[in-house]
Short mmCIF file of C-alpha atoms and ligand atoms in Angstrom, two decimals:
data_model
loop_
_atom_site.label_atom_id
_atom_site.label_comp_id
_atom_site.label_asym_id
_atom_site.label_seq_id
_atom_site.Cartn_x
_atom_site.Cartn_y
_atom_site.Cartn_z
CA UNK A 2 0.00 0.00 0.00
CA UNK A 3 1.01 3.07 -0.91
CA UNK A 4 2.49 5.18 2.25
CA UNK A 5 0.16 7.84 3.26
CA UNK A 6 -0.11 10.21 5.68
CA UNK A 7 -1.94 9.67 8.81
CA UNK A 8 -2.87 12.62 11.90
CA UNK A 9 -0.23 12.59 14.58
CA UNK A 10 -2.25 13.06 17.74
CA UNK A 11 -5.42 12.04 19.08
CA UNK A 12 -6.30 15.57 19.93
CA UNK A 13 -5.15 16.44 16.30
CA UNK A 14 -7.89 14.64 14.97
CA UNK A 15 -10.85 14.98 16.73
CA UNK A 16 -10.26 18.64 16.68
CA UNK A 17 -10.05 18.41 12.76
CA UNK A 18 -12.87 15.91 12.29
CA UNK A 19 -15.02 18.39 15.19
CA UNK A 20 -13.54 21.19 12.78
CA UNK A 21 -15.55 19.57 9.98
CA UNK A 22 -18.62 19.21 11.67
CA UNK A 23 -18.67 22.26 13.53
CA UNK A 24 -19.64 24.58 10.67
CA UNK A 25 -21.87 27.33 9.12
CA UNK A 26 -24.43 24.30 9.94
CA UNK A 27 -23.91 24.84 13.30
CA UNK A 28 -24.36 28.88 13.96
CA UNK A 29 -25.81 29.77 10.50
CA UNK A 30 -28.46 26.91 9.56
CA UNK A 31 -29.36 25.57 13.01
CA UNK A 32 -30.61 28.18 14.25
CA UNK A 33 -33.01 28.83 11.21
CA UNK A 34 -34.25 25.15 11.36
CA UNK A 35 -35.00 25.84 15.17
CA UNK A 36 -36.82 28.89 14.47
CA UNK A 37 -38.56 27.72 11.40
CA UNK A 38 -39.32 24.12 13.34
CA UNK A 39 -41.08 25.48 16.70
CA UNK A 40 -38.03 25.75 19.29
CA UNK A 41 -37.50 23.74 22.24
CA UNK A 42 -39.48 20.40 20.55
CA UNK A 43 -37.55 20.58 17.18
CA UNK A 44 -34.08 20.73 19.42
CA UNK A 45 -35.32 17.91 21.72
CA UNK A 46 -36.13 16.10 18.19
CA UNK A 47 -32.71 17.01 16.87
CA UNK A 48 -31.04 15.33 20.12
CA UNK A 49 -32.60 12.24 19.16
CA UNK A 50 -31.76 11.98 15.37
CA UNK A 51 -28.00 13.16 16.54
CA UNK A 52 -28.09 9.78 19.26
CA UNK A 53 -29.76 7.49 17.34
CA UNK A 54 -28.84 8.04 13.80
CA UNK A 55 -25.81 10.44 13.43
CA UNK A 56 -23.10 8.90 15.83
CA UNK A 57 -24.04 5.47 14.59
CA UNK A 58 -23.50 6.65 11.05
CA UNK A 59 -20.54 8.61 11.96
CA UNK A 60 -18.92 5.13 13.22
CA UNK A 61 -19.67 3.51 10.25
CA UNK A 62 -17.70 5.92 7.98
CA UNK A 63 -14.92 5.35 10.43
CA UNK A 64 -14.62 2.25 10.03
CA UNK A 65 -14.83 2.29 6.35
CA UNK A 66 -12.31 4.99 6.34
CA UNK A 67 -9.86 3.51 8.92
CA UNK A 68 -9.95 -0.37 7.41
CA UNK A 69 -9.21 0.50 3.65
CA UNK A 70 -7.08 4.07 4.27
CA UNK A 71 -8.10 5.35 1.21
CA UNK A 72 -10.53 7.94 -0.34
CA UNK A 73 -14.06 7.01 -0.48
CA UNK A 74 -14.49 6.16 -3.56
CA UNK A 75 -11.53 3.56 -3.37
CA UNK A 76 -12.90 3.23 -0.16
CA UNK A 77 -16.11 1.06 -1.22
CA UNK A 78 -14.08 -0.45 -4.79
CA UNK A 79 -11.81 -1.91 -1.94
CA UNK A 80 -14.57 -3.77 -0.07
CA UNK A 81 -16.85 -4.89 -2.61
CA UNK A 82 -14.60 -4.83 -6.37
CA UNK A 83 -16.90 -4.31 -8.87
CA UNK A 84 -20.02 -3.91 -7.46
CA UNK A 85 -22.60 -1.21 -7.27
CA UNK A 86 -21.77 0.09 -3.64
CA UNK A 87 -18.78 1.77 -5.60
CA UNK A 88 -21.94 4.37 -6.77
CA UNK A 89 -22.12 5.36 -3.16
CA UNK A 90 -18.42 6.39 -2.84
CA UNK A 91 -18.65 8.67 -6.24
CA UNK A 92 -22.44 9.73 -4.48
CA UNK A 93 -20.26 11.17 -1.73
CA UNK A 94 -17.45 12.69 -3.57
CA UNK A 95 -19.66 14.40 -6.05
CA UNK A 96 -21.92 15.88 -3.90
CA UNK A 97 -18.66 17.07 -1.28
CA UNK A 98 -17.90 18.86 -4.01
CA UNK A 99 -21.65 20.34 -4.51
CA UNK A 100 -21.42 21.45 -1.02
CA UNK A 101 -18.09 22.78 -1.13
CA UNK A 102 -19.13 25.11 -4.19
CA UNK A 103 -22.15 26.58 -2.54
CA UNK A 104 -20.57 26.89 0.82
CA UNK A 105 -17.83 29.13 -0.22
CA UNK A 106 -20.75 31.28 -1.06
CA UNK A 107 -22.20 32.09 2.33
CA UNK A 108 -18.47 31.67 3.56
CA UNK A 109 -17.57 34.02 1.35
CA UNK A 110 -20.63 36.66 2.78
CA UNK A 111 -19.19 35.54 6.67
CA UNK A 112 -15.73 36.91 5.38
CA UNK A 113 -17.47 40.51 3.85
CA UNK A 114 -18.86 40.79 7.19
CA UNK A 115 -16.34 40.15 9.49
CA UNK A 116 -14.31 42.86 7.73
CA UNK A 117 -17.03 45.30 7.66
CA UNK A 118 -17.73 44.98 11.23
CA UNK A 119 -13.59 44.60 11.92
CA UNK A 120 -13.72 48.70 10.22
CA UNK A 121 -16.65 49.40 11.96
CA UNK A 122 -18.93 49.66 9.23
CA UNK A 123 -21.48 47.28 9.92
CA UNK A 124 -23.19 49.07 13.08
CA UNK A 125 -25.46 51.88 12.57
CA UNK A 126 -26.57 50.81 8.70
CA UNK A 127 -30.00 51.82 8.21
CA UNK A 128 -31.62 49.09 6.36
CA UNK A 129 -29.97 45.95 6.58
CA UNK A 130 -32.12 43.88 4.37
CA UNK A 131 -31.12 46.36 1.38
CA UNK A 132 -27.56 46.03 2.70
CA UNK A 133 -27.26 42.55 2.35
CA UNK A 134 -29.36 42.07 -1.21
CA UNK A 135 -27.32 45.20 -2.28
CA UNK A 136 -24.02 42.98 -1.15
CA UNK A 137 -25.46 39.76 -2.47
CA UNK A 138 -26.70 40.45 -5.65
CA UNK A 139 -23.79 43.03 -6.97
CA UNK A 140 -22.25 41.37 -9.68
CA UNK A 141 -18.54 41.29 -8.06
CA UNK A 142 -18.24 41.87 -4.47
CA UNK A 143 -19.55 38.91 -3.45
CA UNK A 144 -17.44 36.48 -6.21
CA UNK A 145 -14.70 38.36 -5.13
CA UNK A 146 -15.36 37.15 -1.15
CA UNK A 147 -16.06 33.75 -2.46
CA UNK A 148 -13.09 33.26 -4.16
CA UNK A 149 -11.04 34.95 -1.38
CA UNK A 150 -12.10 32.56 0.90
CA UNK A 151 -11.56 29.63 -1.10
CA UNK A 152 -8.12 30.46 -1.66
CA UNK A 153 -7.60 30.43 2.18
CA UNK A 154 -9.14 26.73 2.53
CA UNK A 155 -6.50 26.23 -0.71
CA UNK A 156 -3.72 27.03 1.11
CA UNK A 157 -4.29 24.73 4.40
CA UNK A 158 -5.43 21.93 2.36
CA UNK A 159 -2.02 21.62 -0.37
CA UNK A 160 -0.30 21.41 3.28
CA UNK A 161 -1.48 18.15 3.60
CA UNK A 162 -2.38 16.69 6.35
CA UNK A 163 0.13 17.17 9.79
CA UNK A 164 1.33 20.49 8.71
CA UNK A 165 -1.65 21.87 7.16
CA UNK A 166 -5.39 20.52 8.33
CA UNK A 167 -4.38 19.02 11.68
CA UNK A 168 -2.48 22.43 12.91
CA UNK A 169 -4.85 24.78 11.72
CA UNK A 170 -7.39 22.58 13.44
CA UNK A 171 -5.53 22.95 16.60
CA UNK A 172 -5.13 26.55 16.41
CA UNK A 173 -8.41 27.23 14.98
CA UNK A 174 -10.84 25.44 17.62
CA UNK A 175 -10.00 26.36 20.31
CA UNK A 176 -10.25 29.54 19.35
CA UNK A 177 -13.72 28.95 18.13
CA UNK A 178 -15.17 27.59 21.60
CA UNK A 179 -13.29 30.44 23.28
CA UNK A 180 -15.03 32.57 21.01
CA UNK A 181 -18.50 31.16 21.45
CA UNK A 182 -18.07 30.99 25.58
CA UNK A 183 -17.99 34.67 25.46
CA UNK A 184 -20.68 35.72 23.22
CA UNK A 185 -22.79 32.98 25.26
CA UNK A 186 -22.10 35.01 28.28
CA UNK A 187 -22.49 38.52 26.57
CA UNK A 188 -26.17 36.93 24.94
CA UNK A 189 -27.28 35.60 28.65
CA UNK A 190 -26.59 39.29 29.91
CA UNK A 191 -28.70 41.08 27.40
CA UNK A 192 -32.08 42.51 28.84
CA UNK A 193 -35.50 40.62 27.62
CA UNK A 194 -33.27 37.50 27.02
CA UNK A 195 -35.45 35.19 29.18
CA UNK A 196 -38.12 35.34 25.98
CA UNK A 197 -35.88 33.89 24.61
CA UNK A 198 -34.99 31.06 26.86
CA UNK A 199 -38.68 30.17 26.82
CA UNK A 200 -38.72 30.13 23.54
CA UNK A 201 -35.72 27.30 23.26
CA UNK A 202 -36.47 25.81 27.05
CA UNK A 203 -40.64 25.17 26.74
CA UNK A 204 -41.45 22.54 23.98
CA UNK A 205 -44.41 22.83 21.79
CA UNK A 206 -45.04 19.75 20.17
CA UNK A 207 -47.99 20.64 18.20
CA UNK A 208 -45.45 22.09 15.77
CA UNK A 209 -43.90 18.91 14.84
CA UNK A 210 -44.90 16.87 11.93
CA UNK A 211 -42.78 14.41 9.42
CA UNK A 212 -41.56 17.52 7.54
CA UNK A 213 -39.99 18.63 10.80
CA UNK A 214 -38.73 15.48 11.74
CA UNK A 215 -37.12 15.00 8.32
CA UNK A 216 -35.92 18.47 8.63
CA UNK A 217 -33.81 17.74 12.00
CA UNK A 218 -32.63 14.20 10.54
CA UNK A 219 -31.34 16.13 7.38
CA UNK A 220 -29.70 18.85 9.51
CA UNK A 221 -27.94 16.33 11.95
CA UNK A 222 -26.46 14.84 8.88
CA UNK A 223 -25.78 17.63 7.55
CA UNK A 224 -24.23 19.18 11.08
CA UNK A 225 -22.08 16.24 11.37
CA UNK A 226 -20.85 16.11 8.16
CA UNK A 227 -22.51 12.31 7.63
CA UNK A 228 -22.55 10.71 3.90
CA UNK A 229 -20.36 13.14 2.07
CA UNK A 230 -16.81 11.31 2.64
CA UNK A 231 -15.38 13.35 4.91
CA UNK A 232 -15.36 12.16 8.12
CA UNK A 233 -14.56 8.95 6.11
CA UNK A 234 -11.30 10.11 4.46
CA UNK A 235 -10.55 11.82 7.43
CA UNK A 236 -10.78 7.97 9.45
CA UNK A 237 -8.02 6.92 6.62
CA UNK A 238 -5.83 8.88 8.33
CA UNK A 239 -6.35 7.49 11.58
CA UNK A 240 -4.26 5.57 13.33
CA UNK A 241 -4.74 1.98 14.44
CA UNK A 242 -4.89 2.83 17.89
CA UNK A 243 -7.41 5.67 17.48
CA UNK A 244 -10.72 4.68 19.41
CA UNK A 245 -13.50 5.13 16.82
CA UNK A 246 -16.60 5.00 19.27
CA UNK A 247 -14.95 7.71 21.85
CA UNK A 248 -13.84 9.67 18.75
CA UNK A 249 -17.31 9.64 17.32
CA UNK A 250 -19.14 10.51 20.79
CA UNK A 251 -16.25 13.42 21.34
CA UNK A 252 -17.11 14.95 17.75
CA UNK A 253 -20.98 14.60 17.83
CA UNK A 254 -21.14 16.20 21.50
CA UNK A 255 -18.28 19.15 20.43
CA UNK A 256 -20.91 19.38 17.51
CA UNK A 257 -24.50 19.57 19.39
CA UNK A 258 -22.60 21.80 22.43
CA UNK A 259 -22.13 24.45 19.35
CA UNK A 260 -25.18 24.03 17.73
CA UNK A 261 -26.97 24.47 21.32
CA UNK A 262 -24.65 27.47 22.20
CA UNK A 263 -25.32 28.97 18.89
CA UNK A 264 -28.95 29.20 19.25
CA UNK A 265 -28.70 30.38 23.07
CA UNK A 266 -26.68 33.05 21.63
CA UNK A 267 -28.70 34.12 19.13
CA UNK A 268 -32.47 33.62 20.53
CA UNK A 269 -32.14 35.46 23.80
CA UNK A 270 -30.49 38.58 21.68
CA UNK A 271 -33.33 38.11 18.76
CA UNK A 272 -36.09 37.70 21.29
CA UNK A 273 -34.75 40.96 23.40
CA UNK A 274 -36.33 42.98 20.92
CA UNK A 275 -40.08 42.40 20.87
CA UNK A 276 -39.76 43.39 16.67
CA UNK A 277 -37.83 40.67 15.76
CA UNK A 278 -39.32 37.12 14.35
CA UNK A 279 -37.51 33.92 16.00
CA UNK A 280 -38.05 32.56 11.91
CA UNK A 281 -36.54 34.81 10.02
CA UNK A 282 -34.95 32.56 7.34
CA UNK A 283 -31.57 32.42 6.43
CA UNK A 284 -30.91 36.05 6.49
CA UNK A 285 -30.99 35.54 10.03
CA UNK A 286 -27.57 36.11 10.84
CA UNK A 287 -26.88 38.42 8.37
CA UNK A 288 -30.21 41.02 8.62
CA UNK A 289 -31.72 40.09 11.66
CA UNK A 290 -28.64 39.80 13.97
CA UNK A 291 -26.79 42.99 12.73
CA UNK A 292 -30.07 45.06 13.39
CA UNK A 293 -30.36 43.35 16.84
CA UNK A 294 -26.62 44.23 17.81
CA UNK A 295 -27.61 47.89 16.85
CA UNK A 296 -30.72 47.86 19.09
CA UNK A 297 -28.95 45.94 21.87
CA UNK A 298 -26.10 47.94 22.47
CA UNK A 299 -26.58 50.97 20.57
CA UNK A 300 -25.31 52.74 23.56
CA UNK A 301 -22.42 51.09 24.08
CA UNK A 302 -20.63 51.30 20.51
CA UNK A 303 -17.24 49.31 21.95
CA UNK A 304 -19.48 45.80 23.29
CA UNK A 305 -21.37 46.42 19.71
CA UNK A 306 -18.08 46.94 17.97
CA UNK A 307 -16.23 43.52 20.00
CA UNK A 308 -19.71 40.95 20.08
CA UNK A 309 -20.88 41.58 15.99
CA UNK A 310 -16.35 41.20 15.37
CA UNK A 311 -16.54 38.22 17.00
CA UNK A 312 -19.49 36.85 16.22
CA UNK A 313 -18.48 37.42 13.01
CA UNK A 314 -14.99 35.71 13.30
CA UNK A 315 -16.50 32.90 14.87
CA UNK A 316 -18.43 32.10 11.62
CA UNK A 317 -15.91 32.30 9.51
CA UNK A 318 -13.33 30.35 11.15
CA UNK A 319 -16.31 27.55 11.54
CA UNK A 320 -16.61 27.80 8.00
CA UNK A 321 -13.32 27.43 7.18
CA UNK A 322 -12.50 24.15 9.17
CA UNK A 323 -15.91 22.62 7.25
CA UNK A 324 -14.78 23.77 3.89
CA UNK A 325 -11.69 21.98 4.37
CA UNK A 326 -13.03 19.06 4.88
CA UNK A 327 -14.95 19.24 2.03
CA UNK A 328 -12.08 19.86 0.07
CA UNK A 329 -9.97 17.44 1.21
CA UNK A 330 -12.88 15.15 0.52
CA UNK A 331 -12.24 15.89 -3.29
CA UNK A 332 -8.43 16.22 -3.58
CA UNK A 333 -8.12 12.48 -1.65
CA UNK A 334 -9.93 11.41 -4.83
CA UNK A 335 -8.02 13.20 -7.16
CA UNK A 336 -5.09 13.00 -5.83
CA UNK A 337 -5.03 8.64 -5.41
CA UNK A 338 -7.02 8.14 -8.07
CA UNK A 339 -4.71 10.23 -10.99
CA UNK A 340 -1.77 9.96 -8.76
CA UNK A 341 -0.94 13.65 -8.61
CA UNK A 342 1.28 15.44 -6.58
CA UNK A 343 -1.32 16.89 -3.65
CA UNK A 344 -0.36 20.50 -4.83
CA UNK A 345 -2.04 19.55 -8.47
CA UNK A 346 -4.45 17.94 -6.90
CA UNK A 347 -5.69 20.96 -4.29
CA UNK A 348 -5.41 23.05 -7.38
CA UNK A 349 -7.65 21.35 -9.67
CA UNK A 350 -10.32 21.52 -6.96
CA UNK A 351 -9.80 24.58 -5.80
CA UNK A 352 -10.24 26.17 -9.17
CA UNK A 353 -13.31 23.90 -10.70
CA UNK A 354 -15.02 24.26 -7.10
CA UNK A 355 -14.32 27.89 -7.48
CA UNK A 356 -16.15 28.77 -10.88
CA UNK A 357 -19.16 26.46 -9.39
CA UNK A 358 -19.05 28.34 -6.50
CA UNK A 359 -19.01 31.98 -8.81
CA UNK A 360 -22.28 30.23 -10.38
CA UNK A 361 -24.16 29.99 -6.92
CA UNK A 362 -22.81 33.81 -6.03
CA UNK A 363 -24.41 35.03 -8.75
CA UNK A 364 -27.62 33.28 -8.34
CA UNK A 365 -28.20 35.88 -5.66
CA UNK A 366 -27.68 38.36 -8.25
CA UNK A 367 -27.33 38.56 -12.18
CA UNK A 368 -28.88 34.51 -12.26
CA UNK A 369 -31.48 35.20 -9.58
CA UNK A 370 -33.89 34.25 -13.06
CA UNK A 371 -32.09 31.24 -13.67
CA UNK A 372 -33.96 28.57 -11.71
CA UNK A 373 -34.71 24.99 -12.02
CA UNK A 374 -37.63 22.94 -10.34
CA UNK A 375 -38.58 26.45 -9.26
CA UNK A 376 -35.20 26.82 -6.99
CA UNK A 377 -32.21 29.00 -8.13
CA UNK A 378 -28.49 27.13 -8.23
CA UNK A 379 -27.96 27.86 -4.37
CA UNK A 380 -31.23 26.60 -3.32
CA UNK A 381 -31.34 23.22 -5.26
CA UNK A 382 -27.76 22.20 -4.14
CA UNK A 383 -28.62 22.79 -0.73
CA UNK A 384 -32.12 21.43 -0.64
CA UNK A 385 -31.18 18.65 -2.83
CA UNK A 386 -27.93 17.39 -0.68
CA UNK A 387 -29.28 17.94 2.50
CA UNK A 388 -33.07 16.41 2.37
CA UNK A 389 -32.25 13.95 -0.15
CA UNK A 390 -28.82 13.09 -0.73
CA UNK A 391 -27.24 12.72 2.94
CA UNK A 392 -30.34 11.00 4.40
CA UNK A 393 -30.17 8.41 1.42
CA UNK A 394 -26.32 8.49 1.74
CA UNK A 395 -26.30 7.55 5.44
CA UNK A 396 -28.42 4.90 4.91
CA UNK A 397 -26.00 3.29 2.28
CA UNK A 398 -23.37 3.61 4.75
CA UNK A 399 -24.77 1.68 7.42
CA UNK A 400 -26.45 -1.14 5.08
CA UNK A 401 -22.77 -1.81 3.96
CA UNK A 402 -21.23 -1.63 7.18
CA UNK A 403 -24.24 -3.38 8.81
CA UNK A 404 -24.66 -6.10 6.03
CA UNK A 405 -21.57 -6.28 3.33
CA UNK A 406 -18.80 -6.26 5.19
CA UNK A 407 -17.67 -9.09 7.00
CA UNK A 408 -18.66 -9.03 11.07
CA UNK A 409 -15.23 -9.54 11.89
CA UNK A 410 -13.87 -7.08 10.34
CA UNK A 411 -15.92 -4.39 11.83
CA UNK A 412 -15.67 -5.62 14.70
CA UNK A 413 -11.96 -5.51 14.99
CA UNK A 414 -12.37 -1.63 14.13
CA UNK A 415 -14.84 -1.09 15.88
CA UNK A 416 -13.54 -2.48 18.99
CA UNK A 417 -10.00 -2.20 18.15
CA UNK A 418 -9.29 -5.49 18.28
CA UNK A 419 -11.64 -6.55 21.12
CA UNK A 420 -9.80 -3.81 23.52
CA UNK A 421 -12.41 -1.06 23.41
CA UNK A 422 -16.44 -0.74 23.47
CA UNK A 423 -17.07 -4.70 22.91
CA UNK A 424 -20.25 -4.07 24.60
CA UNK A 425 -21.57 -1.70 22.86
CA UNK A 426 -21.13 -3.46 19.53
CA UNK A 427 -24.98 -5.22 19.69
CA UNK A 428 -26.10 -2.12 20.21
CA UNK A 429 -24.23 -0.74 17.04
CA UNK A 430 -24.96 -3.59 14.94
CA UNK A 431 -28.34 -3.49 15.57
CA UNK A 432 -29.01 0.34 15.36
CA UNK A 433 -27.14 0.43 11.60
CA UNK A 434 -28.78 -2.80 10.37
CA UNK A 435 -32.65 -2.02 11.23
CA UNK A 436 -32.96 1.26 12.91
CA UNK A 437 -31.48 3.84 11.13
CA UNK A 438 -32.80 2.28 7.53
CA UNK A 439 -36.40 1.79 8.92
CA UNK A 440 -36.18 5.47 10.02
CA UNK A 441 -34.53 7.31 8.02
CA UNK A 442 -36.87 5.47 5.07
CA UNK A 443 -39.97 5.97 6.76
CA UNK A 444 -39.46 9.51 7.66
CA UNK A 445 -38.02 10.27 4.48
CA UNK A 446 -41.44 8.55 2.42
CA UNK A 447 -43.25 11.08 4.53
CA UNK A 448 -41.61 13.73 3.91
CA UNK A 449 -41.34 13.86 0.40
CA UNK A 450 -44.88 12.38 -0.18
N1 LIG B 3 -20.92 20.02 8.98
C1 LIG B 3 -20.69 21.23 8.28
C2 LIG B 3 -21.47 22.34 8.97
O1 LIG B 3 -22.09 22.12 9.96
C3 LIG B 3 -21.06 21.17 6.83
C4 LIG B 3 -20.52 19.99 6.13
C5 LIG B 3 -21.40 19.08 5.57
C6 LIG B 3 -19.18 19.77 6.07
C7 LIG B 3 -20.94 17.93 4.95
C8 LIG B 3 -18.68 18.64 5.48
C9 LIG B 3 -19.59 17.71 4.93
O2 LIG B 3 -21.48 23.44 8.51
#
């Protein structure tokens, strides 16, 4: 085999593959889906698709990744040569890439307003629903962001592995939770913030219905990074010794913590001003939230100045760890399958996922007209790869980890070789060969029917 690189700590890697996961999904999506989905019963909900369906998932591309070492496509040719499971791998790649060239997009917005807040131009705008379509739909600004940005995840990524994801990851977490614990505590301090609690504390279930419930399975998949390869290329760069199960629990918890602090950041400030709606789409963080800094601490300019800077900050250095991933995704492929030096590799992704990417800017703006199915570009690929794609994805996973490959073998991951977890393996087996098929199937029937 041959030699490849591989993460060289344990805190290395879960940081990167938390890095992945943690993610515009996480501050920027989440908190739409709660406010769209009814609060409190839509999180409670979420909990339960994260327990039940995402960490089991998230083992299984583990152990594919881990056993083989190889990208994902290679991956699943490895395991079953010449048979249709192989679709599944290219499934993942392909729509990694998808992903990758529409999240550069609202990356790319993240970056535009971190600087304008970093110059102090954000606070004070008049109308920030103009600002942002004004922003969005000019015909260069934001393709210039996008592409900015992209060069940044370009630059970690043709560092390879040690020197490049795995030390950014470890510089860039940490800075991200510090980040978050602050604005937490600024949010909890703001006056009329106990709406808000009630609003994310008090379930309601008569809000919940199969489109919810598919809604919160798609968005823990989508949270977690599930069914697009990545956490699975990232596992062929594990280590034999690295525990799968406790590395799967300590992403998917580093994960939900975020997601939870996210929304406690963001409700209590939203719901401190009586004008605001809790569902206000997914301008929420960038028309809603600006306003509400202005109304919160218009009077004191410096707090407004430091919490919307590192609020901010904090999304775009979560959307840079999750972009990564999604690039290195890609480049494993390329770079295996065409045996390319990893520079020419990161390259030829960076620049195809780039013009994509300039496609879905400008369906904000000069191709707002351009729709298909009724959806412009940046619409489909998200609707399409989170509701459809990862659900069907994750399914795939497990019915090949639960069913095709051979017991022993994933039970030697699993369990490292009968040292680790050997009692929870029933439990595994059994939750990736019935459970999460039967539900994710059922749910997904409903919803689309
Ligand atoms: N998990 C990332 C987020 O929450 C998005 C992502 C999805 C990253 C799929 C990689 C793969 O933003």
């Amino acid at each position: 085999m041959e030699s490849r690189e591989q993460f060289s700590s344990k805190l290395g890697l879960v940081l990167a593959a938390a890095g992945s996961a943690v993610g515009l999904g996480n501050v920027w999506r989440f908190p739409t889906e709660v406010g769209s989905g009814g609060g409190a019963a839509f999180i409670l909900v979420y909990l339960l698709c994260v327990a039940l369906v995402g960490v089991p998932v998230m083992i299984s591309e583990f152990i594919i990744g881990r056993h083989t070492h190889a990208n994902a496509i290679t991956a699943f040719s490895r395991l079953a040569p010449g048979r249709l499971w192989r679709l599944e791998g290219v499934a993942s790649v392909f729509v990694a890439f998808i992903i990758l060239s529409y999240y550069i997009v609202v990356s790319g917005w993240t970056l535009f307003y971190l600087v304008q807040s970093a110059v102090g131009r954000l606070a004070g705008q008049e109308d920030y629903v103009r600002m942002h379509t004004d922003f969005a739909s000019h015909p260069w600004y934001p393709v210039f962001c996008t592409v900015a940005f992209m060069c940044l995840v370009h630059v970690i990524v043709a560092r390879g592995i040690q020197s490049g994801i795995e030390r950014f990851s470890k510089v860039l977490m940490p800075m991200l939770l510090l980040i978050i614990s602050i604005l937490v505590i600024c949010s909890f301090s703001m006056p009329g913030a106990s709406q808000g609690w009630r609003f994310l504390l008090h379930p309601d279930f008569s809000t919940l219905d199969t489109h919810v419930v598919l809604s919160a399975v798609g968005q823990a998949f989508y949270s977690l990074s599930l069914a697009m390869g990545c956490l699975c290329t990232y596992a062929s760069y594990f280590t034999s010794d690295t525990r799968l199960v406790k590395t799967a629990f300590s992403v998917s918890l580093l994960d939900t913590l975020v997601a939870v602090l996210s929304v406690f950041i963001i409700f209590p400030a939203v719901f401190s001003l009586s004008a605001v709606e809790a569902d206000s789409g997914p301008g929420l963080v960038f028309v809603t939230l600006p306003g509400v800094f202005d109304m919160a601490f218009g009077h004191l300019p410096l707090l407004e100045y430091l919490f919307s800077t590192l609020f901010y900050l904090l999304l775009s250095l979560a959307a840079l760890t999750s972009a990564i991933s999604l690039h290195e995704s890609v480049t494993a492929y390329v770079l295996e399958a065409f045996r390319l030096p990893r520079r020419v590799a990161t390259l030829l992704v960076t620049v195809s996922a780039s013009l994509l990417g300039v496609g879905c800017t400008l369906s904000f703006g000069p191709m707002k007209s351009f729709t298909l199915f009724g959806k412009t570009l940046f619409e489909l690929f998200d609707s399409v790869s989170s509701l459809v794609i990862m659900p069907l994805g994750g399914i795939v996973f497990c019915l090949f980890v639960g069913w095709v490959m051979e017991r022993r073998v994933v039970f030697a991951e699993f369990t490292n070789g009968g040292r680790h977890a050997v009692r929870l393996f029933r439990i595994f087996l059994f939750l990736i060969r019935y459970v999460v098929p039967v539900a994710i199937g059922l749910i997904f029937i409903n919803g689309i029917v």
